[in-house]
JSON list of C-alpha atoms (C1' of nucleotides) in Angstrom, two decimals:
[
{"chain": "A", "resi": 1, "resn": "MET", "atom": "CA", "xyz": [0.00, 0.00, 0.00]},
{"chain": "A", "resi": 2, "resn": "THR", "atom": "CA", "xyz": [1.64, 3.20, -1.20]},
{"chain": "A", "resi": 3, "resn": "PRO", "atom": "CA", "xyz": [1.24, 6.56, 0.55]},
{"chain": "A", "resi": 4, "resn": "PHE", "atom": "CA", "xyz": [-0.52, 7.80, -2.54]},
{"chain": "A", "resi": 5, "resn": "THR", "atom": "CA", "xyz": [-3.08, 5.03, -2.30]},
{"chain": "A", "resi": 6, "resn": "GLU", "atom": "CA", "xyz": [-3.69, 5.79, 1.35]},
{"chain": "A", "resi": 7, "resn": "ARG", "atom": "CA", "xyz": [-4.20, 9.47, 0.65]},
{"chain": "A", "resi": 8, "resn": "VAL", "atom": "CA", "xyz": [-6.61, 8.68, -2.16]},
{"chain": "A", "resi": 9, "resn": "ILE", "atom": "CA", "xyz": [-8.62, 6.43, 0.12]},
{"chain": "A", "resi": 10, "resn": "GLN", "atom": "CA", "xyz": [-8.71, 9.03, 2.85]},
{"chain": "A", "resi": 11, "resn": "ILE", "atom": "CA", "xyz": [-9.80, 11.77, 0.46]},
{"chain": "A", "resi": 12, "resn": "ILE", "atom": "CA", "xyz": [-12.56, 9.68, -1.05]},
{"chain": "A", "resi": 13, "resn": "ARG", "atom": "CA", "xyz": [-13.80, 8.80, 2.40]},
{"chain": "A", "resi": 14, "resn": "SER", "atom": "CA", "xyz": [-14.00, 12.51, 3.19]},
{"chain": "A", "resi": 15, "resn": "ILE", "atom": "CA", "xyz": [-16.47, 13.28, 0.43]},
{"chain": "A", "resi": 16, "resn": "PRO", "atom": "CA", "xyz": [-19.73, 14.20, 2.15]},
{"chain": "A", "resi": 17, "resn": "GLU", "atom": "CA", "xyz": [-23.08, 12.74, 1.26]},
{"chain": "A", "resi": 18, "resn": "GLY", "atom": "CA", "xyz": [-24.65, 14.47, -1.69]},
{"chain": "A", "resi": 19, "resn": "LYS", "atom": "CA", "xyz": [-21.30, 15.70, -3.01]},
{"chain": "A", "resi": 20, "resn": "VAL", "atom": "CA", "xyz": [-18.99, 14.41, -5.72]},
{"chain": "A", "resi": 21, "resn": "MET", "atom": "CA", "xyz": [-15.33, 14.71, -6.72]},
{"chain": "A", "resi": 22, "resn": "THR", "atom": "CA", "xyz": [-13.62, 14.05, -10.02]},
{"chain": "A", "resi": 23, "resn": "TYR", "atom": "CA", "xyz": [-10.81, 11.55, -10.57]},
{"chain": "A", "resi": 24, "resn": "GLY", "atom": "CA", "xyz": [-8.36, 14.27, -11.47]},
{"chain": "A", "resi": 25, "resn": "GLN", "atom": "CA", "xyz": [-9.30, 16.39, -8.49]},
{"chain": "A", "resi": 26, "resn": "ILE", "atom": "CA", "xyz": [-8.64, 13.47, -6.15]},
{"chain": "A", "resi": 27, "resn": "ALA", "atom": "CA", "xyz": [-5.35, 12.67, -7.85]},
{"chain": "A", "resi": 28, "resn": "GLN", "atom": "CA", "xyz": [-4.23, 16.26, -7.46]},
{"chain": "A", "resi": 29, "resn": "ALA", "atom": "CA", "xyz": [-5.30, 16.44, -3.84]},
{"chain": "A", "resi": 30, "resn": "ALA", "atom": "CA", "xyz": [-3.35, 13.24, -3.20]},
{"chain": "A", "resi": 31, "resn": "GLY", "atom": "CA", "xyz": [-0.22, 14.77, -4.71]},
{"chain": "A", "resi": 32, "resn": "SER", "atom": "CA", "xyz": [-0.21, 13.32, -8.23]},
{"chain": "A", "resi": 33, "resn": "PRO", "atom": "CA", "xyz": [-1.82, 15.78, -10.64]},
{"chain": "A", "resi": 34, "resn": "ARG", "atom": "CA", "xyz": [-1.73, 13.31, -13.53]},
{"chain": "A", "resi": 35, "resn": "GLY", "atom": "CA", "xyz": [-2.76, 10.28, -11.58]},
{"chain": "A", "resi": 36, "resn": "ALA", "atom": "CA", "xyz": [-6.44, 10.18, -12.46]},
{"chain": "A", "resi": 37, "resn": "ARG", "atom": "CA", "xyz": [-6.13, 6.71, -13.93]},
{"chain": "A", "resi": 38, "resn": "GLN", "atom": "CA", "xyz": [-4.45, 5.45, -10.80]},
{"chain": "A", "resi": 39, "resn": "VAL", "atom": "CA", "xyz": [-7.41, 6.73, -8.83]},
{"chain": "A", "resi": 40, "resn": "VAL", "atom": "CA", "xyz": [-9.59, 4.61, -11.06]},
{"chain": "A", "resi": 41, "resn": "ARG", "atom": "CA", "xyz": [-7.47, 1.57, -10.35]},
{"chain": "A", "resi": 42, "resn": "ILE", "atom": "CA", "xyz": [-7.48, 2.17, -6.62]},
{"chain": "A", "resi": 43, "resn": "LEU", "atom": "CA", "xyz": [-11.23, 2.62, -6.65]},
{"chain": "A", "resi": 44, "resn": "HIS", "atom": "CA", "xyz": [-11.68, -0.62, -8.52]},
{"chain": "A", "resi": 45, "resn": "ALA", "atom": "CA", "xyz": [-9.38, -2.53, -6.22]},
{"chain": "A", "resi": 46, "resn": "MET", "atom": "CA", "xyz": [-10.35, -1.04, -2.87]},
{"chain": "A", "resi": 47, "resn": "SER", "atom": "CA", "xyz": [-14.01, -0.06, -3.05]},
{"chain": "A", "resi": 48, "resn": "GLN", "atom": "CA", "xyz": [-15.07, -3.42, -1.73]},
{"chain": "A", "resi": 49, "resn": "LYS", "atom": "CA", "xyz": [-12.72, -4.00, 1.16]},
{"chain": "A", "resi": 50, "resn": "TYR", "atom": "CA", "xyz": [-12.44, -0.40, 2.32]},
{"chain": "A", "resi": 51, "resn": "GLN", "atom": "CA", "xyz": [-16.08, 0.65, 2.13]},
{"chain": "A", "resi": 52, "resn": "LEU", "atom": "CA", "xyz": [-15.46, 3.69, 0.00]},
{"chain": "A", "resi": 53, "resn": "PRO", "atom": "CA", "xyz": [-18.23, 5.94, -1.33]},
{"chain": "A", "resi": 54, "resn": "TRP", "atom": "CA", "xyz": [-17.05, 5.09, -4.85]},
{"chain": "A", "resi": 55, "resn": "HIS", "atom": "CA", "xyz": [-20.27, 6.40, -6.34]},
{"chain": "A", "resi": 56, "resn": "ARG", "atom": "CA", "xyz": [-19.29, 9.97, -5.39]},
{"chain": "A", "resi": 57, "resn": "VAL", "atom": "CA", "xyz": [-16.44, 9.89, -7.90]},
{"chain": "A", "resi": 58, "resn": "ILE", "atom": "CA", "xyz": [-17.17, 11.02, -11.44]},
{"chain": "A", "resi": 59, "resn": "ASN", "atom": "CA", "xyz": [-15.16, 12.29, -14.39]},
{"chain": "A", "resi": 60, "resn": "ALA", "atom": "CA", "xyz": [-14.11, 15.85, -15.17]},
{"chain": "A", "resi": 61, "resn": "LYS", "atom": "CA", "xyz": [-17.05, 16.40, -17.49]},
{"chain": "A", "resi": 62, "resn": "GLY", "atom": "CA", "xyz": [-19.42, 15.81, -14.64]},
{"chain": "A", "resi": 63, "resn": "GLN", "atom": "CA", "xyz": [-20.69, 12.49, -15.90]},
{"chain": "A", "resi": 64, "resn": "ILE", "atom": "CA", "xyz": [-20.83, 9.01, -14.54]},
{"chain": "A", "resi": 65, "resn": "ALA", "atom": "CA", "xyz": [-17.90, 7.26, -16.13]},
{"chain": "A", "resi": 66, "resn": "ILE", "atom": "CA", "xyz": [-18.73, 3.63, -15.56]},
{"chain": "A", "resi": 67, "resn": "MET", "atom": "CA", "xyz": [-19.81, 1.95, -18.77]},
{"chain": "A", "resi": 68, "resn": "ASP", "atom": "CA", "xyz": [-21.05, -1.35, -17.38]},
{"chain": "A", "resi": 69, "resn": "ASP", "atom": "CA", "xyz": [-24.86, -1.18, -17.34]},
{"chain": "A", "resi": 70, "resn": "GLU", "atom": "CA", "xyz": [-25.35, -2.70, -13.93]},
{"chain": "A", "resi": 71, "resn": "GLY", "atom": "CA", "xyz": [-22.72, -0.56, -12.22]},
{"chain": "A", "resi": 72, "resn": "PHE", "atom": "CA", "xyz": [-23.96, 2.51, -14.01]},
{"chain": "A", "resi": 73, "resn": "GLU", "atom": "CA", "xyz": [-27.50, 2.05, -12.80]},
{"chain": "A", "resi": 74, "resn": "LEU", "atom": "CA", "xyz": [-26.27, 1.38, -9.28]},
{"chain": "A", "resi": 75, "resn": "GLN", "atom": "CA", "xyz": [-24.22, 4.57, -9.23]},
{"chain": "A", "resi": 76, "resn": "CYS", "atom": "CA", "xyz": [-27.20, 6.59, -10.48]},
{"chain": "A", "resi": 77, "resn": "PHE", "atom": "CA", "xyz": [-29.36, 5.06, -7.80]},
{"chain": "A", "resi": 78, "resn": "LEU", "atom": "CA", "xyz": [-26.89, 5.71, -4.98]},
{"chain": "A", "resi": 79, "resn": "LEU", "atom": "CA", "xyz": [-26.32, 9.32, -6.02]},
{"chain": "A", "resi": 80, "resn": "GLN", "atom": "CA", "xyz": [-29.98, 10.07, -6.44]},
{"chain": "A", "resi": 81, "resn": "ALA", "atom": "CA", "xyz": [-30.64, 8.53, -3.05]},
{"chain": "A", "resi": 82, "resn": "GLU", "atom": "CA", "xyz": [-28.33, 11.23, -1.64]},
{"chain": "A", "resi": 83, "resn": "GLY", "atom": "CA", "xyz": [-30.19, 13.98, -3.40]},
{"chain": "A", "resi": 84, "resn": "VAL", "atom": "CA", "xyz": [-27.89, 14.35, -6.40]},
{"chain": "A", "resi": 85, "resn": "THR", "atom": "CA", "xyz": [-29.85, 15.15, -9.53]},
{"chain": "A", "resi": 86, "resn": "ILE", "atom": "CA", "xyz": [-28.76, 13.41, -12.70]},
{"chain": "A", "resi": 87, "resn": "THR", "atom": "CA", "xyz": [-29.59, 14.94, -16.04]},
{"chain": "A", "resi": 88, "resn": "ASP", "atom": "CA", "xyz": [-29.52, 13.44, -19.51]},
{"chain": "A", "resi": 89, "resn": "ARG", "atom": "CA", "xyz": [-29.16, 10.04, -17.84]},
{"chain": "A", "resi": 90, "resn": "ARG", "atom": "CA", "xyz": [-25.52, 10.69, -17.13]},
{"chain": "A", "resi": 91, "resn": "TYR", "atom": "CA", "xyz": [-24.65, 14.19, -16.05]},
{"chain": "A", "resi": 92, "resn": "VAL", "atom": "CA", "xyz": [-24.18, 15.53, -12.56]},
{"chain": "A", "resi": 93, "resn": "SER", "atom": "CA", "xyz": [-24.14, 19.28, -12.08]},
{"chain": "A", "resi": 94, "resn": "LEU", "atom": "CA", "xyz": [-20.63, 20.12, -10.90]},
{"chain": "A", "resi": 95, "resn": "GLU", "atom": "CA", "xyz": [-21.93, 23.60, -10.18]},
{"chain": "A", "resi": 96, "resn": "HIS", "atom": "CA", "xyz": [-24.08, 22.26, -7.39]},
{"chain": "A", "resi": 97, "resn": "TYR", "atom": "CA", "xyz": [-22.48, 19.06, -6.18]},
{"chain": "A", "resi": 98, "resn": "LEU", "atom": "CA", "xyz": [-18.72, 19.30, -6.61]},
{"chain": "A", "resi": 99, "resn": "TYR", "atom": "CA", "xyz": [-16.93, 18.95, -3.30]},
{"chain": "A", "resi": 100, "resn": "GLN", "atom": "CA", "xyz": [-14.13, 21.48, -2.98]},
{"chain": "A", "resi": 101, "resn": "TRP", "atom": "CA", "xyz": [-11.72, 19.42, -0.96]},
{"chain": "A", "resi": 102, "resn": "GLU", "atom": "CA", "xyz": [-10.30, 21.89, 1.48]},
{"chain": "A", "resi": 103, "resn": "ASP", "atom": "CA", "xyz": [-6.81, 20.77, 2.28]},
{"chain": "A", "resi": 104, "resn": "CYS", "atom": "CA", "xyz": [-6.20, 22.55, 5.57]},
{"chain": "A", "resi": 105, "resn": "LEU", "atom": "CA", "xyz": [-2.41, 22.51, 5.27]},
{"chain": "B", "resi": 1, "resn": "DA", "atom": "C1'", "xyz": [11.73, -5.52, -21.95]},
{"chain": "B", "resi": 2, "resn": "DT", "atom": "C1'", "xyz": [7.69, -4.16, -24.78]},
{"chain": "B", "resi": 3, "resn": "DT", "atom": "C1'", "xyz": [2.73, -3.76, -25.50]},
{"chain": "B", "resi": 4, "resn": "DT", "atom": "C1'", "xyz": [-1.94, -3.28, -24.12]},
{"chain": "B", "resi": 5, "resn": "DT", "atom": "C1'", "xyz": [-5.40, -1.53, -21.23]},
{"chain": "B", "resi": 6, "resn": "DG", "atom": "C1'", "xyz": [-8.46, 1.47, -18.78]},
{"chain": "B", "resi": 7, "resn": "DA", "atom": "C1'", "xyz": [-14.75, 4.04, -14.17]},
{"chain": "B", "resi": 8, "resn": "DC", "atom": "C1'", "xyz": [-9.05, 9.85, -17.10]},
{"chain": "B", "resi": 9, "resn": "DT", "atom": "C1'", "xyz": [-8.08, 14.82, -19.00]},
{"chain": "B", "resi": 10, "resn": "DA", "atom": "C1'", "xyz": [-6.90, 19.00, -21.64]},
{"chain": "B", "resi": 11, "resn": "DT", "atom": "C1'", "xyz": [-7.28, 20.83, -26.01]},
{"chain": "B", "resi": 12, "resn": "DG", "atom": "C1'", "xyz": [-8.94, 21.52, -30.55]},
{"chain": "B", "resi": 13, "resn": "DT", "atom": "C1'", "xyz": [-12.38, 20.84, -34.18]},
{"chain": "C", "resi": 1, "resn": "DA", "atom": "C1'", "xyz": [-22.86, 18.69, -27.18]},
{"chain": "C", "resi": 2, "resn": "DA", "atom": "C1'", "xyz": [-20.04, 15.18, -29.61]},
{"chain": "C", "resi": 3, "resn": "DC", "atom": "C1'", "xyz": [-15.76, 13.44, -31.70]},
{"chain": "C", "resi": 4, "resn": "DA", "atom": "C1'", "xyz": [-10.74, 13.14, -32.28]},
{"chain": "C", "resi": 5, "resn": "DT", "atom": "C1'", "xyz": [-5.99, 13.36, -30.51]},
{"chain": "C", "resi": 6, "resn": "DA", "atom": "C1'", "xyz": [-2.45, 13.31, -27.66]},
{"chain": "C", "resi": 7, "resn": "DG", "atom": "C1'", "xyz": [-0.72, 12.97, -23.03]},
{"chain": "C", "resi": 8, "resn": "DC", "atom": "C1'", "xyz": [-0.87, 10.31, -18.83]},
{"chain": "C", "resi": 9, "resn": "DC", "atom": "C1'", "xyz": [0.76, 6.04, -15.72]},
{"chain": "C", "resi": 10, "resn": "DA", "atom": "C1'", "xyz": [0.71, 1.65, -13.12]},
{"chain": "C", "resi": 11, "resn": "DA", "atom": "C1'", "xyz": [-0.75, -3.09, -13.62]},
{"chain": "C", "resi": 12, "resn": "DA", "atom": "C1'", "xyz": [-1.34, -7.04, -16.34]},
{"chain": "C", "resi": 13, "resn": "DA", "atom": "C1'", "xyz": [-0.30, -9.73, -20.28]}
]
DNA sequence: ATTTTGACTATGT
DNA sequence: AACATAGCCAAAA
């Protein structure tokens, strides 16, 4: 388990209900500005055993990135259950729901 | 060692 | 908004 992985996990866990963060935003907050794809990997590998709110992570365009039908529907359901409105079957309004991760030093 | 593969992103049509 | 392209980077093949 690398320090980067641990930071990513901690950051994702800090996303409040009804808010979302993007892969790139998390990578940057964890100290690797170009590590968005690593965040994806970590999410895939750790979401089960670490109880992460994986559904609060979306791509930079503000859309649900998962392509698999079942997972896609599940993510929609989980987000909507937290009050996040999804438009055009895929888009989340970053204006309203993006979590500005405040890194207090 | 080299290539492929993604739940990605910034930029330009 | 939707494509296309070019970077990106660790894991798996």
